Amino acid sequence: MAKIVSLAEAIGDNVRDGDTVAMEGFTHLIPYAAGHEVIRQGRKDLFLVRMTPDILYDQLIGVGAARGMKFSWGGNPGVGSLHRFRDAVENQWPRPLEIEEHSHAAMANAYEAGAANLPFAMLRGYIGADLPKVNASIKQITCPFTSEVLAAVPAIRPDVTIIHAQRADRKGNVLIEGIVGVQKEAVLAAKRSIITVEEIVDELAPPSPNSVVLPTWAVTAVSHVPGGAFPSYAHGYYPRSNAFYIGWDEIARDRVSFTAWIKENVLDAGPEDFARHAGRKPAKAA
């Protein structure tokens, strides 16, 4: 059953040096506050997993927390490159970074396989693509029934998955609304899970048609962190800060400006600093 604890306690109890860590959220509900707490607590040698690593993983890579990353697209969405990611790959600063690149479809299927406790995922994919030439974990498998040749990739089974969501009730059941991405599968595939939420309520209230409820027995820890997805958006609570994503391009280009930003906004800050971005609460259901 999920424990409702502070973010510092959730990270301290569940994220360990050397872990494989997934932080998911597709443009929406990206767990920035939790990622910052990982940095503050000095976790290292993490193998990061994410379908679309963007600014949060740029920050984790830039502080040297990551030894490697499995992903299917990496960039500052709508702006350009991730400069700390590029510096690590091209110049090994602040440390070398192992990378394992996949397609979106392979990543999504690999999470589903992990959630189902299967050893691998298979899909119709990579036909005519060059990724199998540089990624030894992409294999071929022949269907025993039709003889069709399919792609196969290892299941993703993180040590810990971290996501952000809109609400949790006091028993630790969690509601995600809007773009749900692979958050459900990533949580179910993991040994441990941490979910930060905008608010904790007595009742989850009627969910929207496009929603997921993660039951308390599938969650390890829940933390109340209003604004915890900023600068990404939380459907019904606050919009995406496009200005932040544009501004990050200049901050991250230079090692000195990046390090200064991390000190001011992460190391010398706390999860409570996200609250000013929380914005309005959703309207009450009729």
Coordinates of C-alpha atoms in Angstrom, one line a residue:
M1 CA 0.0 0.0 0.0
A2 CA 1.3 3.5 -0.9
K3 CA 2.7 5.6 1.9
I4 CA 2.0 9.4 1.8
V5 CA 5.3 11.0 2.7
S6 CA 7.4 14.1 2.0
L7 CA 9.3 14.2 -1.3
A8 CA 12.6 14.0 0.5
E9 CA 11.6 10.9 2.3
A10 CA 10.2 9.3 -0.9
I11 CA 13.4 9.8 -2.8
G12 CA 15.6 8.9 0.2
D13 CA 13.8 5.6 0.7
N14 CA 13.4 4.5 -2.9
V15 CA 16.1 5.9 -5.2
R16 CA 19.5 4.4 -4.7
D17 CA 22.9 4.9 -6.4
G18 CA 23.2 2.7 -9.5
D19 CA 19.4 2.3 -9.9
T20 CA 17.7 2.1 -13.3
V21 CA 15.2 5.1 -13.0
A22 CA 12.3 6.0 -15.3
M23 CA 10.8 9.4 -15.1
E24 CA 7.8 9.5 -17.5
G25 CA 5.3 12.0 -18.7
F26 CA 4.7 12.9 -22.4
T27 CA 5.0 16.8 -22.6
H28 CA 2.6 16.6 -19.6
L29 CA 3.1 15.9 -15.9
I30 CA 6.9 15.6 -16.1
P31 CA 8.1 15.1 -12.6
Y32 CA 10.6 18.0 -12.4
A33 CA 10.3 18.5 -8.6
A34 CA 11.1 14.9 -8.0
G35 CA 14.0 15.0 -10.4
H36 CA 15.4 18.0 -8.6
E37 CA 15.2 16.1 -5.3
V38 CA 17.2 13.3 -6.8
I39 CA 19.9 15.9 -7.7
R40 CA 19.8 17.5 -4.2
Q41 CA 20.3 14.1 -2.6
G42 CA 23.4 13.5 -4.7
R43 CA 22.3 10.2 -6.3
K44 CA 24.8 8.9 -8.8
D45 CA 25.5 6.2 -11.4
L46 CA 21.8 6.2 -12.4
F47 CA 20.7 4.5 -15.7
L48 CA 17.9 6.8 -16.9
V49 CA 15.0 5.6 -19.0
R50 CA 12.5 7.8 -20.7
M51 CA 10.7 7.8 -24.0
T52 CA 11.4 11.5 -24.6
P53 CA 14.2 12.9 -22.4
D54 CA 14.0 16.7 -22.4
I55 CA 15.1 19.4 -20.0
L56 CA 14.8 17.3 -16.8
Y57 CA 17.2 14.6 -18.1
D58 CA 19.5 17.4 -19.4
Q59 CA 19.8 18.6 -15.8
L60 CA 20.4 15.1 -14.4
I61 CA 23.0 14.4 -17.1
G62 CA 24.6 17.8 -16.6
V63 CA 25.2 17.3 -12.8
G64 CA 26.8 13.9 -13.5
A65 CA 24.0 11.8 -11.9
A66 CA 23.7 9.5 -15.0
R67 CA 25.9 6.7 -16.2
G68 CA 23.6 5.9 -19.2
M69 CA 20.2 6.5 -20.8
K70 CA 17.7 4.4 -22.7
F71 CA 15.4 6.6 -24.9
S72 CA 13.6 7.0 -28.2
W73 CA 14.0 10.8 -28.8
G74 CA 16.0 13.4 -27.0
G75 CA 15.8 17.2 -27.3
N76 CA 14.4 20.4 -26.0
P77 CA 10.9 20.2 -27.6
G78 CA 10.1 22.9 -30.0
V79 CA 13.5 24.6 -29.4
G80 CA 16.5 22.3 -30.3
S81 CA 19.2 20.2 -28.8
L82 CA 19.8 19.2 -25.2
H83 CA 23.2 20.8 -24.7
R84 CA 24.2 19.0 -21.5
F85 CA 23.3 15.7 -23.1
R86 CA 25.4 16.6 -26.2
D87 CA 28.3 17.6 -24.1
A88 CA 28.3 14.3 -22.3
V89 CA 28.1 12.3 -25.5
E90 CA 30.6 14.4 -27.5
N91 CA 33.0 15.5 -24.8
Q92 CA 32.4 13.1 -21.9
W93 CA 31.5 16.1 -19.6
P94 CA 30.9 15.8 -16.7
R95 CA 31.3 12.0 -17.3
P96 CA 30.9 9.6 -20.2
L97 CA 27.3 8.6 -21.0
E98 CA 26.2 5.2 -22.3
I99 CA 23.2 5.6 -24.7
E100 CA 20.7 3.0 -26.0
E101 CA 18.4 4.4 -28.6
H102 CA 15.0 2.8 -29.6
S103 CA 11.9 3.8 -31.5
H104 CA 8.8 5.1 -29.6
A105 CA 6.9 1.9 -30.4
A106 CA 9.7 -0.3 -29.0
M107 CA 9.9 1.7 -25.8
A108 CA 6.1 1.7 -25.3
N109 CA 6.0 -2.1 -25.9
A110 CA 9.0 -2.7 -23.7
Y111 CA 7.2 -0.9 -20.8
E112 CA 4.1 -3.0 -21.4
A113 CA 6.2 -6.2 -21.3
G114 CA 7.7 -5.1 -18.1
A115 CA 4.3 -4.4 -16.6
A116 CA 3.2 -7.9 -17.6
N117 CA 6.4 -9.4 -16.1
L118 CA 7.5 -10.7 -19.5
P119 CA 11.2 -10.9 -20.5
F120 CA 10.8 -9.1 -23.8
A121 CA 8.5 -7.2 -26.2
M122 CA 7.9 -8.0 -29.8
L123 CA 6.6 -5.6 -32.5
R124 CA 6.4 -4.9 -36.2
G125 CA 9.1 -2.3 -36.3
Y126 CA 12.6 -1.3 -37.4
I127 CA 11.9 -2.4 -40.9
G128 CA 14.4 -0.6 -43.1
A129 CA 15.8 1.3 -40.1
D130 CA 19.5 1.5 -39.1
L131 CA 19.0 1.4 -35.3
P132 CA 19.5 -2.4 -35.1
K133 CA 23.0 -1.9 -36.6
V134 CA 24.1 0.2 -33.6
N135 CA 21.9 -1.3 -30.8
A136 CA 22.7 -4.9 -30.0
S137 CA 19.6 -5.2 -27.8
I138 CA 17.3 -5.0 -30.9
K139 CA 16.8 -8.6 -32.1
Q140 CA 14.7 -10.5 -34.5
I141 CA 12.3 -13.3 -33.6
T142 CA 10.3 -15.6 -35.8
C143 CA 6.6 -16.2 -35.0
P144 CA 6.1 -20.0 -34.4
F145 CA 2.7 -19.8 -35.9
T146 CA 3.1 -17.7 -39.0
S147 CA 6.9 -17.6 -39.5
E148 CA 6.7 -13.8 -39.7
V149 CA 9.9 -12.1 -38.6
L150 CA 9.3 -9.5 -35.9
A151 CA 11.5 -7.2 -33.9
A152 CA 12.2 -8.0 -30.2
V153 CA 13.5 -5.8 -27.4
P154 CA 14.1 -6.5 -23.7
A155 CA 11.4 -5.6 -21.3
I156 CA 11.9 -2.4 -19.3
R157 CA 11.9 -3.1 -15.6
P158 CA 13.0 0.0 -13.7
D159 CA 14.2 -0.2 -10.1
V160 CA 12.1 2.8 -9.6
T161 CA 9.6 4.8 -11.7
I162 CA 8.8 8.4 -10.8
I163 CA 5.8 10.3 -12.3
H164 CA 3.6 13.3 -11.5
A165 CA -0.2 13.2 -11.4
Q166 CA -3.1 15.5 -10.6
R167 CA -4.6 13.9 -7.5
A168 CA -4.3 11.2 -4.9
D169 CA -6.7 10.2 -2.2
R170 CA -5.7 9.6 1.4
K171 CA -5.4 5.9 0.7
G172 CA -2.8 6.5 -2.0
N173 CA -4.9 5.8 -5.1
V174 CA -3.7 8.1 -7.9
L175 CA -5.6 9.8 -10.7
I176 CA -4.0 10.9 -14.0
E177 CA -6.0 12.8 -16.5
G178 CA -5.2 14.3 -19.9
I179 CA -2.3 12.8 -21.9
V180 CA -1.5 9.7 -20.0
G181 CA 1.5 8.5 -22.1
V182 CA 3.2 5.4 -20.6
Q183 CA 3.0 6.4 -17.0
K184 CA 0.7 3.5 -16.0
E185 CA 2.9 0.9 -17.7
A186 CA 6.1 2.5 -16.3
V187 CA 4.7 2.3 -12.7
L188 CA 3.5 -1.3 -13.1
A189 CA 6.8 -2.4 -14.6
A190 CA 8.9 -1.0 -11.7
K191 CA 10.0 -2.5 -8.4
R192 CA 9.3 0.7 -6.6
S193 CA 7.3 3.9 -7.6
I194 CA 7.1 7.5 -6.5
I195 CA 4.2 9.7 -7.5
T196 CA 4.1 13.4 -6.8
V197 CA 0.7 15.0 -7.0
E198 CA -0.9 18.4 -7.2
E199 CA -3.3 17.7 -4.4
I200 CA -4.4 15.1 -1.9
V201 CA -8.2 14.8 -1.6
D202 CA -10.8 12.8 0.2
E203 CA -12.3 11.5 -3.0
L204 CA -10.8 11.3 -6.5
A205 CA -14.1 12.6 -7.9
P206 CA -15.5 11.5 -11.2
P207 CA -12.6 11.1 -13.6
S208 CA -12.6 12.3 -17.2
P209 CA -13.0 9.7 -20.0
N210 CA -9.3 10.0 -20.8
S211 CA -7.9 9.1 -17.4
V212 CA -6.1 6.4 -15.4
V213 CA -6.4 5.4 -11.8
L214 CA -3.4 3.7 -10.3
P215 CA -4.5 1.7 -7.2
T216 CA -2.7 2.2 -4.0
W217 CA -1.3 -1.4 -4.0
A218 CA 0.6 -0.6 -7.2
V219 CA 2.3 2.5 -5.7
T220 CA 5.1 2.7 -3.2
A221 CA 5.1 6.4 -2.2
V222 CA 2.9 9.5 -2.8
S223 CA 4.1 13.0 -2.2
H224 CA 2.1 16.2 -2.2
V225 CA 4.1 18.7 -4.4
P226 CA 1.9 21.4 -5.9
G227 CA 3.4 22.7 -9.2
G228 CA 5.7 19.7 -9.3
A229 CA 5.5 19.3 -13.0
F230 CA 6.6 22.9 -13.9
P231 CA 7.7 23.9 -16.5
S232 CA 5.7 21.2 -18.2
Y233 CA 2.0 21.4 -17.7
A234 CA -0.6 19.7 -15.5
H235 CA -3.9 19.4 -17.2
G236 CA -6.5 21.3 -15.3
Y237 CA -4.0 23.1 -13.1
Y238 CA -1.4 25.1 -15.1
P239 CA -0.1 25.5 -18.6
R240 CA 3.3 24.6 -20.1
S241 CA 5.9 27.4 -19.7
N242 CA 7.1 27.8 -23.3
A243 CA 9.3 30.7 -22.2
F244 CA 11.2 28.4 -19.8
Y245 CA 12.0 25.9 -22.6
I246 CA 13.2 28.7 -24.8
G247 CA 15.3 30.2 -22.0
W248 CA 16.8 26.8 -21.2
D249 CA 18.6 26.7 -24.6
E250 CA 20.8 29.6 -23.5
I251 CA 21.3 28.5 -19.9
A252 CA 22.4 24.9 -20.9
R253 CA 24.8 25.9 -23.7
D254 CA 27.5 27.0 -21.3
R255 CA 28.8 24.8 -18.4
V256 CA 29.3 27.8 -16.1
S257 CA 25.7 29.2 -16.6
F258 CA 24.3 25.7 -16.3
T259 CA 26.1 25.0 -13.0
A260 CA 25.1 28.4 -11.6
W261 CA 21.4 27.7 -12.5
I262 CA 21.5 24.3 -10.8
K263 CA 23.0 25.8 -7.6
E264 CA 20.4 28.6 -7.4
N265 CA 17.3 26.7 -8.6
V266 CA 17.9 23.1 -7.4
L267 CA 20.7 22.8 -4.8
D268 CA 19.7 25.9 -2.9
A269 CA 15.9 25.4 -3.4
G270 CA 13.3 22.8 -2.4
P271 CA 10.1 21.2 -3.6
E272 CA 8.1 24.0 -1.9
D273 CA 9.5 26.4 -4.5
F274 CA 7.3 24.7 -7.1
A275 CA 4.2 25.8 -5.4
R276 CA 4.2 29.3 -6.9
H277 CA 3.6 27.7 -10.3
A278 CA 0.7 25.6 -9.2
G279 CA -1.9 28.0 -10.5
R280 CA -5.7 27.3 -10.3
K281 CA -7.3 24.1 -9.1
P282 CA -9.7 22.3 -11.4
A283 CA -13.4 23.2 -11.2
K284 CA -15.5 21.0 -8.9
A285 CA -17.5 18.3 -10.6
A286 CA -21.2 19.1 -10.8

